[in-house]
Amino acid sequence: GQQLNQSPQSMFIQEGEDVSMNCTSSSIFNTWLWYKQDPGEGPVLLIALYKAGELTSNGRLTAQFGITRKDSFLNISASIPSDVGIYFCAGQGVTGNQFYFGTGTSLTVIP
Amino acid sequence: DAGITQSPRHKVTETGTPVTLRCHQTENHRYMYWYRQDPGHGLRLIHYSYGVKDTDKGEVSDGYSVSRSKTEDFLLTLESATSSQTSVYFCAISEPGLAGGYEQYFGPGTRLTVT
């Protein structure tokens, strides 16, 4: 199965710093999705992107759908302790209704 | 949360026993999915359904079967559990977003331990 390349694997940052993570794929996608997962819980959808070049914000989060349709990035500005968790990217394939996932970026925010 | 519940939330079972996990949704979504999540592997698709009695295999379907006799319920069965099936299992639905794309939402997960 296809797996997306997500980087970095982990990040340790000071509270107030900005964060950036990205995902790349060898295939093009119709949709890029970004999730956050807290321990013991299911992934929660943060942002959905539908068109190449699209830039979308959700509060302090900003994500972009790459122009080639093979990549996406997520930025978190002015990080706070509750941003701690694992962030996943996902892409919806161009045929059918299947989704493919990155292996996640573990974010630690140091107060 | 897209109205998705999973049961049980935790289960410990012995090798060789059958296990059924249930996913229930209340919002009439057509597409439903079962994933497993393991360290270092991310989320991997086991089976998915595109309607009542319409299912298809995913990437890691060996040792698993599914059934969907009603829109709201999607069952995952391990016919004879093995230790390699110890994992966290997530149910998900997808619904239309914008521009022909889809969004996917997850349930709270079931932690299964096979001893």
Short mmCIF file of C-alpha atoms in Angstrom, two decimals:
data_model
loop_
_atom_site.label_atom_id
_atom_site.label_comp_id
_atom_site.label_asym_id
_atom_site.label_seq_id
_atom_site.Cartn_x
_atom_site.Cartn_y
_atom_site.Cartn_z
CA GLY A 1 0.00 0.00 0.00
CA GLN A 2 1.05 3.56 -0.53
CA GLN A 3 2.48 5.43 2.39
CA LEU A 4 3.16 9.11 2.47
CA ASN A 5 6.55 10.50 3.49
CA GLN A 6 5.97 12.79 6.43
CA SER A 7 8.69 14.86 8.06
CA PRO A 8 9.96 15.51 10.55
CA GLN A 9 9.21 12.41 12.64
CA SER A 10 9.40 14.40 15.85
CA MET A 11 9.85 17.97 17.00
CA PHE A 12 10.71 19.52 20.35
CA ILE A 13 10.00 23.24 20.45
CA GLN A 14 9.64 26.05 22.93
CA GLU A 15 6.21 27.46 23.62
CA GLY A 16 5.56 30.40 21.29
CA GLU A 17 7.64 29.06 18.40
CA ASP A 18 6.22 28.29 14.98
CA VAL A 19 6.13 24.72 13.64
CA SER A 20 6.23 23.38 10.10
CA MET A 21 5.77 19.83 8.85
CA ASN A 22 5.19 18.38 5.41
CA CYS A 23 4.10 15.33 3.48
CA THR A 24 5.11 14.11 0.06
CA SER A 25 3.75 11.38 -2.18
CA SER A 26 4.73 9.69 -5.41
CA SER A 27 1.09 9.91 -6.56
CA ILE A 28 -1.26 12.81 -7.02
CA PHE A 29 -4.18 13.27 -4.67
CA ASN A 30 -7.64 14.79 -4.94
CA THR A 31 -7.72 15.87 -1.31
CA TRP A 32 -5.14 16.46 1.41
CA LEU A 33 -6.18 16.16 5.05
CA TRP A 34 -4.36 17.01 8.26
CA TYR A 35 -5.19 15.36 11.61
CA LYS A 36 -4.12 15.61 15.24
CA GLN A 37 -4.19 12.59 17.52
CA ASP A 38 -3.96 12.68 21.30
CA PRO A 39 -2.95 9.58 23.30
CA GLY A 40 -5.73 7.03 23.53
CA GLU A 41 -8.00 8.84 21.12
CA GLY A 42 -8.87 8.79 17.45
CA PRO A 43 -7.42 11.24 14.92
CA VAL A 44 -9.29 14.53 14.71
CA LEU A 45 -9.56 16.34 11.38
CA LEU A 46 -7.93 19.78 11.50
CA ILE A 47 -7.88 21.00 7.91
CA ALA A 48 -9.08 19.71 4.53
CA LEU A 49 -7.61 20.92 1.21
CA TYR A 50 -9.25 20.33 -2.16
CA LYS A 51 -7.41 22.20 -4.90
CA ALA A 52 -3.80 22.47 -6.00
CA GLY A 53 -2.28 25.64 -4.58
CA GLU A 54 -5.04 26.08 -2.00
CA LEU A 55 -3.99 27.71 1.27
CA THR A 56 -6.38 27.23 4.20
CA SER A 57 -6.26 28.38 7.81
CA ASN A 58 -7.94 27.16 10.97
CA GLY A 59 -6.99 29.47 13.83
CA ARG A 60 -3.23 29.21 14.32
CA LEU A 61 -2.99 26.40 11.78
CA THR A 62 -2.30 26.97 8.09
CA ALA A 63 -2.03 24.24 5.47
CA GLN A 64 -1.32 24.24 1.75
CA PHE A 65 -2.12 21.81 -1.07
CA GLY A 66 1.02 21.60 -3.20
CA ILE A 67 0.84 22.80 -6.78
CA THR A 68 1.97 19.40 -8.10
CA ARG A 69 -0.80 17.69 -6.03
CA LYS A 70 1.90 15.45 -4.55
CA ASP A 71 2.67 17.35 -1.38
CA SER A 72 1.22 19.39 1.44
CA PHE A 73 2.49 21.25 4.46
CA LEU A 74 1.07 22.28 7.82
CA ASN A 75 2.21 25.27 9.85
CA ILE A 76 1.32 25.97 13.47
CA SER A 77 2.05 29.49 14.65
CA ALA A 78 2.80 30.56 18.22
CA SER A 79 2.68 27.04 19.65
CA ILE A 80 1.04 26.41 23.03
CA PRO A 81 1.24 23.39 25.36
CA SER A 82 -2.08 21.95 24.16
CA ASP A 83 -0.60 21.60 20.65
CA VAL A 84 1.26 18.55 21.93
CA GLY A 85 0.29 15.40 20.05
CA ILE A 86 0.85 13.49 16.85
CA TYR A 87 -0.02 15.14 13.55
CA PHE A 88 -0.89 13.06 10.49
CA CYS A 89 -1.32 13.91 6.87
CA ALA A 90 -3.62 11.93 4.61
CA GLY A 91 -4.36 11.99 0.92
CA GLN A 92 -7.41 10.82 -0.97
CA GLY A 93 -6.55 8.93 -4.14
CA VAL A 94 -7.83 10.07 -7.51
CA THR A 95 -9.71 6.81 -8.06
CA GLY A 96 -12.13 5.38 -5.57
CA ASN A 97 -12.58 6.57 -2.03
CA GLN A 98 -9.42 5.38 -0.33
CA PHE A 99 -7.12 7.39 1.86
CA TYR A 100 -3.38 7.04 2.47
CA PHE A 101 -1.59 8.20 5.60
CA GLY A 102 1.72 9.57 6.73
CA THR A 103 3.45 8.00 9.73
CA GLY A 104 3.00 11.11 11.81
CA THR A 105 4.97 13.94 13.39
CA SER A 106 5.20 13.87 17.17
CA LEU A 107 5.15 17.40 18.56
CA THR A 108 6.38 18.29 22.05
CA VAL A 109 5.97 21.86 23.28
CA ILE A 110 8.21 22.89 26.16
CA PRO A 111 6.63 25.56 28.37
CA ASP B 1 -17.32 13.62 15.76
CA ALA B 2 -19.50 12.40 12.83
CA GLY B 3 -21.53 10.23 15.21
CA ILE B 4 -19.16 7.24 15.23
CA THR B 5 -18.98 4.83 18.14
CA GLN B 6 -16.91 1.69 18.52
CA SER B 7 -17.41 -1.25 20.83
CA PRO B 8 -15.79 -2.60 22.80
CA ARG B 9 -13.23 0.10 23.55
CA HIS B 10 -10.81 -2.38 25.08
CA LYS B 11 -10.56 -6.14 24.75
CA VAL B 12 -8.12 -8.82 25.81
CA THR B 13 -8.52 -12.20 24.17
CA GLU B 14 -6.58 -15.41 23.75
CA THR B 15 -4.90 -16.67 20.62
CA GLY B 16 -7.25 -18.70 18.47
CA THR B 17 -10.50 -17.17 19.68
CA PRO B 18 -12.87 -15.30 17.37
CA VAL B 19 -13.34 -11.58 17.99
CA THR B 20 -15.85 -9.14 16.54
CA LEU B 21 -15.49 -5.38 16.73
CA ARG B 22 -18.43 -3.13 16.02
CA CYS B 23 -18.58 0.28 14.44
CA HIS B 24 -21.84 2.22 14.62
CA GLN B 25 -22.65 5.51 12.90
CA THR B 26 -25.77 7.59 13.17
CA GLU B 27 -25.52 9.89 10.16
CA ASN B 28 -26.27 7.58 7.23
CA HIS B 29 -22.77 7.72 5.74
CA ARG B 30 -22.26 5.49 2.72
CA TYR B 31 -18.53 4.82 3.12
CA MET B 32 -17.10 3.10 6.20
CA TYR B 33 -13.58 1.84 6.90
CA TRP B 34 -11.59 -0.28 9.29
CA TYR B 35 -7.93 0.60 9.99
CA ARG B 36 -5.32 -0.71 12.33
CA GLN B 37 -2.68 1.52 13.87
CA ASP B 38 0.70 0.18 14.92
CA PRO B 39 3.90 1.99 15.90
CA GLY B 40 6.05 2.69 12.87
CA HIS B 41 3.29 1.81 10.40
CA GLY B 42 0.75 4.55 10.77
CA LEU B 43 -2.83 3.79 9.79
CA ARG B 44 -3.33 0.84 7.47
CA LEU B 45 -6.58 -0.03 5.76
CA ILE B 46 -8.05 -3.45 6.54
CA HIS B 47 -11.41 -3.38 4.74
CA TYR B 48 -13.85 -0.77 3.62
CA SER B 49 -17.50 -0.60 2.61
CA TYR B 50 -19.23 1.50 0.00
CA GLY B 51 -22.75 0.45 0.87
CA VAL B 52 -24.86 -2.24 2.50
CA LYS B 53 -23.33 -5.62 1.63
CA ASP B 54 -20.70 -3.90 -0.54
CA THR B 55 -17.21 -4.33 0.86
CA ASP B 56 -13.67 -4.54 -0.43
CA LYS B 57 -10.25 -5.49 0.86
CA GLY B 58 -7.61 -3.07 1.94
CA GLU B 59 -3.86 -3.32 2.34
CA VAL B 60 -3.82 -5.68 5.36
CA SER B 61 -6.99 -7.78 5.02
CA ASP B 62 -5.52 -11.25 5.67
CA GLY B 63 -7.05 -12.77 8.81
CA TYR B 64 -9.95 -10.31 8.88
CA SER B 65 -13.48 -10.35 7.51
CA VAL B 66 -16.19 -7.70 7.55
CA SER B 67 -19.93 -7.44 7.21
CA ARG B 68 -22.34 -4.60 6.66
CA SER B 69 -25.97 -5.65 6.80
CA LYS B 70 -27.23 -2.19 7.78
CA THR B 71 -26.03 1.27 6.80
CA GLU B 72 -25.22 2.17 10.38
CA ASP B 73 -23.16 -0.88 11.38
CA PHE B 74 -19.85 -2.18 10.07
CA LEU B 75 -18.45 -5.25 11.82
CA LEU B 76 -14.85 -6.42 11.79
CA THR B 77 -14.21 -10.08 12.65
CA LEU B 78 -10.97 -11.81 13.48
CA GLU B 79 -11.88 -15.43 12.83
CA SER B 80 -9.00 -16.80 14.91
CA ALA B 81 -7.05 -14.09 16.66
CA THR B 82 -3.24 -14.12 16.57
CA SER B 83 -0.73 -12.10 18.57
CA SER B 84 0.17 -10.16 15.41
CA GLN B 85 -3.36 -8.73 15.46
CA THR B 86 -2.71 -6.95 18.74
CA SER B 87 -3.29 -3.35 17.72
CA VAL B 88 -5.53 -0.33 17.97
CA TYR B 89 -8.42 -0.54 15.53
CA PHE B 90 -10.14 2.54 14.19
CA CYS B 91 -13.39 2.80 12.32
CA ALA B 92 -13.87 5.75 9.98
CA ILE B 93 -16.44 7.24 7.64
CA SER B 94 -15.96 9.55 4.72
CA GLU B 95 -18.29 12.23 3.53
CA PRO B 96 -18.21 14.65 0.64
CA GLY B 97 -16.25 17.84 1.13
CA LEU B 98 -15.73 20.46 -1.51
CA ALA B 99 -14.77 20.27 -5.19
CA GLY B 100 -15.54 16.55 -5.41
CA GLY B 101 -13.18 15.63 -2.59
CA TYR B 102 -13.94 13.68 0.57
CA GLU B 103 -13.18 14.13 4.25
CA GLN B 104 -12.61 11.24 6.61
CA TYR B 105 -13.61 11.10 10.27
CA PHE B 106 -12.56 8.57 12.86
CA GLY B 107 -14.11 6.81 15.79
CA PRO B 108 -12.47 6.64 19.23
CA GLY B 109 -10.72 3.31 18.59
CA THR B 110 -10.65 -0.19 20.08
CA ARG B 111 -7.52 -1.42 21.80
CA LEU B 112 -7.23 -5.17 21.22
CA THR B 113 -4.68 -7.35 22.95
CA VAL B 114 -4.24 -10.97 21.90
CA THR B 115 -2.38 -13.05 24.47
#
